[in-house]
XYZ file of C-alpha atoms in Angstrom:
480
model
C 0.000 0.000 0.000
C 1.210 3.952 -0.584
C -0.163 4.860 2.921
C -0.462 2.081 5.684
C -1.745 2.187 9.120
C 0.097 -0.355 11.544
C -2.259 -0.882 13.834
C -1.862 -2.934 17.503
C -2.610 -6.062 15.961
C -0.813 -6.044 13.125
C 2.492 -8.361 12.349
C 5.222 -7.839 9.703
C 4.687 -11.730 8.447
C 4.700 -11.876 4.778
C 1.940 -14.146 3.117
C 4.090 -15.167 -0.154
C 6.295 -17.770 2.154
C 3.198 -19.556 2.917
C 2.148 -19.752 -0.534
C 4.815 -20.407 -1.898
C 5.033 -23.431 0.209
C 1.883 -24.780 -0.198
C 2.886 -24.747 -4.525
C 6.299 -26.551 -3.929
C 4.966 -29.320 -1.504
C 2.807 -30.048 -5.034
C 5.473 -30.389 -7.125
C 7.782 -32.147 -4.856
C 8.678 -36.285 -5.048
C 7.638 -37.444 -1.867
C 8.985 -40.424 -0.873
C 10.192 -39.970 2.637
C 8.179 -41.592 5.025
C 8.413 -40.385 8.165
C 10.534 -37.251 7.630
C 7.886 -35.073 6.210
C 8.380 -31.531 7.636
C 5.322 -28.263 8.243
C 7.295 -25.011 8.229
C 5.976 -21.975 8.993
C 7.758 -18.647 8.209
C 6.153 -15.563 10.746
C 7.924 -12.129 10.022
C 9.694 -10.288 7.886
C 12.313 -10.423 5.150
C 14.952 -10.758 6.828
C 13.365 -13.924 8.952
C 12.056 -15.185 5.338
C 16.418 -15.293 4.373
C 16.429 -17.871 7.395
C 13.548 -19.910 6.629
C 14.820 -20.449 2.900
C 18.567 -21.712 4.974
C 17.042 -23.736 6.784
C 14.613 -25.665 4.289
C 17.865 -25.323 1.812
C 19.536 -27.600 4.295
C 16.937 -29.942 5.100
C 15.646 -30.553 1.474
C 19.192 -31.101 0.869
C 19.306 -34.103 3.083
C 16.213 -35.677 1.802
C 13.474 -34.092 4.268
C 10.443 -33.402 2.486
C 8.137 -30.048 3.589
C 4.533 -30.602 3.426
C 1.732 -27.631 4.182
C -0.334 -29.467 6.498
C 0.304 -29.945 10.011
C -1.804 -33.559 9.355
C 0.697 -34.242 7.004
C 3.352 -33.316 8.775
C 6.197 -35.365 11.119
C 7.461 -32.172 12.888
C 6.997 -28.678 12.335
C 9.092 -25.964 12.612
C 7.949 -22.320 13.724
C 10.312 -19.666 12.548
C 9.366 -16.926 14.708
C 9.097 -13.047 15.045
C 9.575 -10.891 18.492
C 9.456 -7.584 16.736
C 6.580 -5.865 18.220
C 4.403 -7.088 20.952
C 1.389 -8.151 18.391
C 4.264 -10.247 16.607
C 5.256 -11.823 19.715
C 1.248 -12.458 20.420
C 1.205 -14.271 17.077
C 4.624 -16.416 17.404
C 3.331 -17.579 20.411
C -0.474 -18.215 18.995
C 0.821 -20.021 15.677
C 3.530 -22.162 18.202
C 0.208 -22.967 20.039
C -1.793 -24.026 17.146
C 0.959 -26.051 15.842
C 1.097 -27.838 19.282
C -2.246 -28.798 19.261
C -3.017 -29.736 15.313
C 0.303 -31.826 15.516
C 2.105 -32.215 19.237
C 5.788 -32.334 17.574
C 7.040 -28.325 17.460
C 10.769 -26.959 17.395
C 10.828 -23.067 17.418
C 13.436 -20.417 15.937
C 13.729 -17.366 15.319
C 14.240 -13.609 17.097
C 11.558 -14.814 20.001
C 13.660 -17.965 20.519
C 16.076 -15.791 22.380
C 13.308 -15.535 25.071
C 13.279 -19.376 25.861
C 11.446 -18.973 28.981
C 8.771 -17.117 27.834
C 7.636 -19.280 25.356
C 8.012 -22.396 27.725
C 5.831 -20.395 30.116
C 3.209 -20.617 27.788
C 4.032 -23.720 25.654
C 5.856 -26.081 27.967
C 5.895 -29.203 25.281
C 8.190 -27.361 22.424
C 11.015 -30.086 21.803
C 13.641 -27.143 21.126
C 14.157 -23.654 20.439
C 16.860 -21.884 18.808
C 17.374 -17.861 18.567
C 17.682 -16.094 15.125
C 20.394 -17.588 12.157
C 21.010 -20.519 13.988
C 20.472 -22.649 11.134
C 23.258 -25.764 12.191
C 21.454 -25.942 15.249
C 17.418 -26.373 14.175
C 18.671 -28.795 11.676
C 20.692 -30.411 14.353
C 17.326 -30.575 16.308
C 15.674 -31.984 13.410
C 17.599 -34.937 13.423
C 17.232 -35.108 16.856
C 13.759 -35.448 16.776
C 13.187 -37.114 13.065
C 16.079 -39.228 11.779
C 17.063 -37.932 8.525
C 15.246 -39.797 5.579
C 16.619 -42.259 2.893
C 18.862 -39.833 0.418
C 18.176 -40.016 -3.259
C 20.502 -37.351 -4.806
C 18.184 -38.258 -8.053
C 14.962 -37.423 -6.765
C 15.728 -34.785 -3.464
C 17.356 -32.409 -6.188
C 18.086 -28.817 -4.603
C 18.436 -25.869 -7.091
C 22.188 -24.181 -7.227
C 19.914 -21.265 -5.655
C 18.653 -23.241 -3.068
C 15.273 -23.374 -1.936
C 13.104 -20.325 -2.413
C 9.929 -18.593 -0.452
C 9.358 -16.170 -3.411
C 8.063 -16.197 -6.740
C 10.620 -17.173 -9.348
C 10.825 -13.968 -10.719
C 12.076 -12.226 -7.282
C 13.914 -12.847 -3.982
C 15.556 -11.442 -1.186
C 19.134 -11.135 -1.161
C 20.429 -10.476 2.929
C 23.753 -8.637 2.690
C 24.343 -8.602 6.682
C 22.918 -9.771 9.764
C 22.445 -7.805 12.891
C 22.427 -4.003 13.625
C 24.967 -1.372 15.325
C 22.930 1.115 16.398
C 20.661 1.282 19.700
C 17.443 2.950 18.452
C 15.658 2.777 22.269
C 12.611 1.862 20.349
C 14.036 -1.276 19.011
C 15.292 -4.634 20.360
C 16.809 -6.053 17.332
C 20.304 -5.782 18.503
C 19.330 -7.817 21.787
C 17.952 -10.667 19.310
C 20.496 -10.662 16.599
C 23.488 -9.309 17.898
C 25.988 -6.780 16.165
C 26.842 -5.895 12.560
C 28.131 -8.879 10.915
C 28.700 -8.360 6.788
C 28.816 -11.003 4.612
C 32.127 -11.291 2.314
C 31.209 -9.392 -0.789
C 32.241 -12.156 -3.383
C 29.870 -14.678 -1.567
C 26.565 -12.010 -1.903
C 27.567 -11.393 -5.248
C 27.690 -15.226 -6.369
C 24.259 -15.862 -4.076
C 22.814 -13.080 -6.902
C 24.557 -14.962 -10.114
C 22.748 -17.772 -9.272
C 19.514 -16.286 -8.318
C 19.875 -14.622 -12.085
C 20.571 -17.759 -13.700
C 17.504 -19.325 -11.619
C 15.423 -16.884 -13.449
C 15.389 -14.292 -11.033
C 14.826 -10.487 -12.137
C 14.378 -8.704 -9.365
C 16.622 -8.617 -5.948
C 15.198 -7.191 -3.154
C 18.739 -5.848 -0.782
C 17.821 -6.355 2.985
C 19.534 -6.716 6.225
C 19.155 -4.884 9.291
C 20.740 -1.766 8.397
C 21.660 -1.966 5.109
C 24.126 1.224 4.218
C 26.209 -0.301 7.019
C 27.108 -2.320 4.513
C 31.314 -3.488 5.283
C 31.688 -1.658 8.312
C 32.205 -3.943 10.443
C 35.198 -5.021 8.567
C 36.339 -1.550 7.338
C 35.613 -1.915 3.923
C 37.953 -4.697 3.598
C 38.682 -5.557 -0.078
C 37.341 -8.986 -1.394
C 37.415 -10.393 -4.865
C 34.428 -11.856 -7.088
C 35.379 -13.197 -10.553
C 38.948 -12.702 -10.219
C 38.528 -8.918 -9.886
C 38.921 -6.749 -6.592
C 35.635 -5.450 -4.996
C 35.395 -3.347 -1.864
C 33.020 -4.726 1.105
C 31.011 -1.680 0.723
C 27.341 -0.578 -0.351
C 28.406 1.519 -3.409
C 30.593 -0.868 -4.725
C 28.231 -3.869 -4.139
C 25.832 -1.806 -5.649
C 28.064 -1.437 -8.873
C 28.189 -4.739 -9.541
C 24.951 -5.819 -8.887
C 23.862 -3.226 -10.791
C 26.093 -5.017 -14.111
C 23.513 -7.996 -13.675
C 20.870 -7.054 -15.750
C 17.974 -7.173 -13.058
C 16.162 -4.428 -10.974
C 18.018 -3.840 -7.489
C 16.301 -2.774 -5.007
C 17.764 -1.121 -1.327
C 15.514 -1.740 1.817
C 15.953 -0.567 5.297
C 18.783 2.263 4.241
C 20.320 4.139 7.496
C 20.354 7.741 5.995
C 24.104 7.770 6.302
C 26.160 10.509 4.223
C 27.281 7.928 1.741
C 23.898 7.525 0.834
C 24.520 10.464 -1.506
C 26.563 8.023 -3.191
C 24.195 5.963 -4.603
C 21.782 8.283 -6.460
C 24.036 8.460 -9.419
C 23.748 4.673 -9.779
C 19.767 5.705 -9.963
C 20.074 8.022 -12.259
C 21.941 5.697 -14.532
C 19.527 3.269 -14.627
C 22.013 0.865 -12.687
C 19.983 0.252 -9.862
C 16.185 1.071 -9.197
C 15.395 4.318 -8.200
C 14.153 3.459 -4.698
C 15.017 4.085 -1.424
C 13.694 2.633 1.773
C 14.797 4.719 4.520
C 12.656 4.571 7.806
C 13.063 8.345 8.851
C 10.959 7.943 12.155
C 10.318 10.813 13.086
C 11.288 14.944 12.138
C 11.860 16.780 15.388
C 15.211 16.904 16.666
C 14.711 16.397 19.979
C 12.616 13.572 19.430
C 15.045 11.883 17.093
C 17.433 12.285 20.084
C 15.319 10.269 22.082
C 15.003 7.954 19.624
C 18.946 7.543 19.218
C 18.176 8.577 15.449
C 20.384 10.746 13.882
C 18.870 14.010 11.648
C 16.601 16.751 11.571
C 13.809 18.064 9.622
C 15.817 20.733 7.840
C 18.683 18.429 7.174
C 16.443 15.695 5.149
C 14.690 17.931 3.237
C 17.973 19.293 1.812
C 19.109 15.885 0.752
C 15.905 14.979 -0.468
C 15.648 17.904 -2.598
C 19.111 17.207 -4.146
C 18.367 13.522 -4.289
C 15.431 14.379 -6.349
C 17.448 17.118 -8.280
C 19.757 14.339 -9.417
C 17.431 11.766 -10.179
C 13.461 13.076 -10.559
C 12.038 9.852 -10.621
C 13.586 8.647 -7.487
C 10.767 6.807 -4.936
C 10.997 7.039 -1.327
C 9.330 4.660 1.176
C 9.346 5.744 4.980
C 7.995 4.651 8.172
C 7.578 7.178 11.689
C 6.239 6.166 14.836
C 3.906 9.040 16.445
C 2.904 9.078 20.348
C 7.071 8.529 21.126
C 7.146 9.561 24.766
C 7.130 12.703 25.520
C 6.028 14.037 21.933
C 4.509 17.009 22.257
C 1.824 18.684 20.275
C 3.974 20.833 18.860
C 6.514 18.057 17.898
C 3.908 16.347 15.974
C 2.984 19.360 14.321
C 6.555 19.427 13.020
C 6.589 15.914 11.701
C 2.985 16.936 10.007
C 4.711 19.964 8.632
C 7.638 17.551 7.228
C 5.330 15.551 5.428
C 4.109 18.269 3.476
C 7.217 19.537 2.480
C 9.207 16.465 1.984
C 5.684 15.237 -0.431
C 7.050 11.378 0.463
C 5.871 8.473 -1.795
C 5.233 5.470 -0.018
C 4.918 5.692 4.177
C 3.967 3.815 6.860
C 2.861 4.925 10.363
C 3.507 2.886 13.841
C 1.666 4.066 17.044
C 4.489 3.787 19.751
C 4.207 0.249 21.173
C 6.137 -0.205 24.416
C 8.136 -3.075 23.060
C 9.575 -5.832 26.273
C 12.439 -4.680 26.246
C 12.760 -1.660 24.604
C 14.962 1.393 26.352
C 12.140 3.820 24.857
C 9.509 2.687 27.679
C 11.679 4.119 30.738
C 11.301 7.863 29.109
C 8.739 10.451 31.009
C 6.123 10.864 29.874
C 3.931 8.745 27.706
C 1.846 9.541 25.410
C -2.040 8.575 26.021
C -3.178 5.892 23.928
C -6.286 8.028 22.783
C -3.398 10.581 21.502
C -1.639 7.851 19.753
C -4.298 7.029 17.509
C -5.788 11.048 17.315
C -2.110 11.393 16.426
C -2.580 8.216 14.233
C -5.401 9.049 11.891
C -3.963 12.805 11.519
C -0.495 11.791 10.022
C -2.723 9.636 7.681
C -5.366 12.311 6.644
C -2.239 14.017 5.767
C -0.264 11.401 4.091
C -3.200 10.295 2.204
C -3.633 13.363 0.703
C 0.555 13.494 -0.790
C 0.128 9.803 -1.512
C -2.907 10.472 -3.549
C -1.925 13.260 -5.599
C 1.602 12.034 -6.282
C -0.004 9.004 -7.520
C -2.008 10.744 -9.903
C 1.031 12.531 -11.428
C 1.615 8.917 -12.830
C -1.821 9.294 -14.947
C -0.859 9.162 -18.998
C 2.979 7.967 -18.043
C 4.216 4.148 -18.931
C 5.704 2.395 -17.374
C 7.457 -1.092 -17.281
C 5.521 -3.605 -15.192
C 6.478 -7.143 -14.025
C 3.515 -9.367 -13.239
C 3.101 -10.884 -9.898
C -0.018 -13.049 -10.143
C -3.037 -13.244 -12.734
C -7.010 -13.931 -11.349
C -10.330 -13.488 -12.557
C -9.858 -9.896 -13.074
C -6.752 -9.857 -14.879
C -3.070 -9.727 -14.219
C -1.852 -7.791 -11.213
C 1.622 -6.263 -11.329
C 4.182 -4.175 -10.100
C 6.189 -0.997 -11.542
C 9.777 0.160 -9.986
C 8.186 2.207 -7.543
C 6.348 -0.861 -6.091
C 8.074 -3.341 -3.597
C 6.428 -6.761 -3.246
C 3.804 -6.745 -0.570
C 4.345 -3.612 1.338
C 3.592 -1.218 -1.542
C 0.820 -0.473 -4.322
C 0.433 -2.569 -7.696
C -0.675 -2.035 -11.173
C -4.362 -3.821 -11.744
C -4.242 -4.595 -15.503
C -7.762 -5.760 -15.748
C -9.159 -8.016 -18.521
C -5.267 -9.306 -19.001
C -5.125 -12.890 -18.610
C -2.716 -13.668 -21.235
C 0.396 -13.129 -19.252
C 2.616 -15.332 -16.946
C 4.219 -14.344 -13.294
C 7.760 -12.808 -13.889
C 6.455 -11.297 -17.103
C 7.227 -7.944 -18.040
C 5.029 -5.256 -20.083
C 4.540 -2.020 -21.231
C 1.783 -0.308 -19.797
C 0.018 3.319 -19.359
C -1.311 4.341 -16.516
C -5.222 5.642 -16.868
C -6.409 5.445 -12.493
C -5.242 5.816 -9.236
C -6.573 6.105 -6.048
C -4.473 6.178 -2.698
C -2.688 2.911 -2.997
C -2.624 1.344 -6.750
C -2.843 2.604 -10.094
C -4.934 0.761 -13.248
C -3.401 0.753 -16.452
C -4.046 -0.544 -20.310
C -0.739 -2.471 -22.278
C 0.835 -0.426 -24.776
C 3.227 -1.605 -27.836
C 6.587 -1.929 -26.580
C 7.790 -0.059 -29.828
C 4.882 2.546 -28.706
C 6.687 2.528 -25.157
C 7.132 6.134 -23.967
C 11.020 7.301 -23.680
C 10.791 9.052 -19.982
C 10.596 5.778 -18.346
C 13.461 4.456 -16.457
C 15.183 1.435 -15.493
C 14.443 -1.547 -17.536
């Protein structure tokens, strides 16, 4: 969606993992008795990277995954301890699981709070913490022998096992996160920075390519960090030197032939860097920077780093450079101590910094989280007064920059195809968490596909559109 309201119940768990699931337990030769595994994948992204390990590894050894806990010898329950309501749903699906099957191991960022979960769920046979994929396999054997191995029929891509459409995927550059936003509790779950060598991300994307992969989605917990950790240390990919750094990765990515698109971008300085790459067509014009907030003094709170003033400079030059940049954000409103006045600032930055795609969090007092000890707190009836005003406003940009899209093409990539026609994306459009392009009546076309199109509607999320000839294909388009 353009504008989204997080509300208290709401998780960041995908639904793609699930179906994709459900699709390759069709397709799959079954033949191991006994060793049939249920996975379920709760969270986001970056949790969706360690589900595909982890199956990776077991399919490799013969396990088979089935989508029915009936069906199923074990099941796994790769969690999410985010937000409280993600928590409330780890601990609700673990449940379920329990009682539809009685064999459970657990992972994932609430496995870190072992007691917890055996509080409420004494019977779990294990449970693991984030990227501890050795150990849940470990457990697996444990618990289910591992199966007969026919390398003939239990054949595992070169990619490795896959919770996305062929035709995109996730590509995790690092694991962990730095910084000690008092908001967050990712640090406590997955530790530190820890960069992957840049020759090993860059073969992980020449195979997702030659899998028939188009699009790569960058994640990780902060992903400008990029190679700090390890100062920028030079690796080597093909023979040639490359730099463990986000503008160099981005580079050479960007010589692959596929849209590249940066998620969860730390607005550091070097950030700067990459809008040439944009304008070049090299990478996609898209940045996903969660801003949080625009008072200064709030930000401080936060442990964020900016101001108002500041961002809208380097927006405006951003923009300047490359026009048809997109830029995704998310802010939390009711921090504590916000004052009316504060939010009136981070209203007031809206307007002028006319944002594209943007989320909005009520603050949640997270377990954990340094944020709750601050003076203060905001009433929850402010929170959500605050709440619907930030999305009267945002609805508003969201709408009217989505009608400045009206008569443009655009270059679309088809995600799925109903009743109603084929429903797609354009570069401005992440999977799941933004808008799409309905192309109704348009049946003719296959996921992964990619088409001209003109834009004719919008309305505050999505846009409608009608094919054009590609030789008819407008020349103010970017990135193909």
């Amino acid at each position: 969606m353009t504008v989204e309201i997080v509300n208290p119940k709401a998780t960041t768990t995908l639904e793609t993992p699930k179906q994709v699931l459900a699709e390759q337990a069709q397709t799959q030769n079954s033949t191991a008795n006994g060793s049939r595994i249920g996975f379920i994948s709760l969270g986001c992204p970056k949790n969706l990277v360690d589900s595909e390990r982890i199956l990776t590894q077991l399919r490799t050894e013969g396990y088979d995954v089935v989508p029915t806990y009936n069906d199923a010898d074990l099941v796994i329950v790769n969690t999410c301890g985010f937000i409280d309501a993600a928590v409330q749903e780890s601990l609700d699906t673990i449940g379920e699981a329990l009682a539809e099957n009685g064999k459970v191991i657990v992972t994932g960022c609430l496995g870190i709070k072992e007691d917890e979960i055996r509080e409420v769920h004494p019977n779990v046979l294990a449970i693991t913490g984030p990227h501890a994929y050795e150990t849940v396999v470990e457990q697996v054997h444990e618990h289910l022998p591992k199966p007969v191995h026919d390398p003939f029929i239990h054949i595992v891509p070169d990619h490795g096992i896959k919770l996305t459409p062929r035709h995109f995927a996730y590509l995790k550059i690092s694991e962990g996160c730095n910084h000690r936003c008092t908001f967050c509790i990712i640090p406590s779950m997955r530790g530190d920075l820890v960069s992957r060598p840049v020759g090993e991300i860059l073969d992980e994307a020449q195979r997702l390519k030659a899998a028939g992969v188009n699009e790569l989605l960058v994640i990780s917990q902060d992903t400008s960090a990029y190679g700090v950790d390890v100062k920028h240390r030079t690796g080597f990919w093909n023979g040639m030197p490359v730099k463990s750094h986000m503008q160099q990765l981005c580079e050479k990515l960007g010589e692959m032939d596929m849209w590249v698109r940066l998620h969860y971008v730390y607005p550091y300085p070097h950030v700067d860097d990459l809008i040439p790459l944009m304008a070049e067509g090299k990478i996609l014009p898209y940045l996903d920077i969660p801003f949080q907030h625009a008072n200064k003094r709030i930000l401080r709170l936060m442990k964020r780093p900016g101001s108002a003033d500041r961002t809208i400079e380097r927006i405006k030059k951003w923009r300047e450079q490359c026009p048809e940049l997109i830029i995704r954000s998310t802010f939390i409103v009711g921090f504590p101590g916000e004052t009316e006045e504060e939010f009136q600032e981070l209203l007031d930055f809206l307007v002028e910094a006319q944002l594209d795609r943007v989320g909005c969090f009520p603050y949640s007092a997270v377990d954990g989280a340094k944020a709750n000890d601050l003076p203060d707190p905001v009433p929850e009836e402010i929170k959500q007064q605050r709440l619907e005003r930030f999305m009267a406003v945002q609805s508003e940009i969201s709408a009217a920059r989505l009608q400045q899209r009206i008569g443009n093409e655009y270059q679309i990539v088809i995600d799925s195809v109903d009743a109603e026609g084929a429903v797609g994306r354009c570069y401005a459009d992440a999977p799941e968490i933004d808008g799409v392009v309905h192309l109704n009546d348009v049946h003719h076309l296959q996921p992964g596909e990619r088409v001209w199109a003109q834009i004719i509607h919008t309305d505050q999320h999505d846009c409608w559109a009608v094919l054009v000839d590609d030789e008819d294909k407008g020349e103010d388009e970017q990135a193909e």
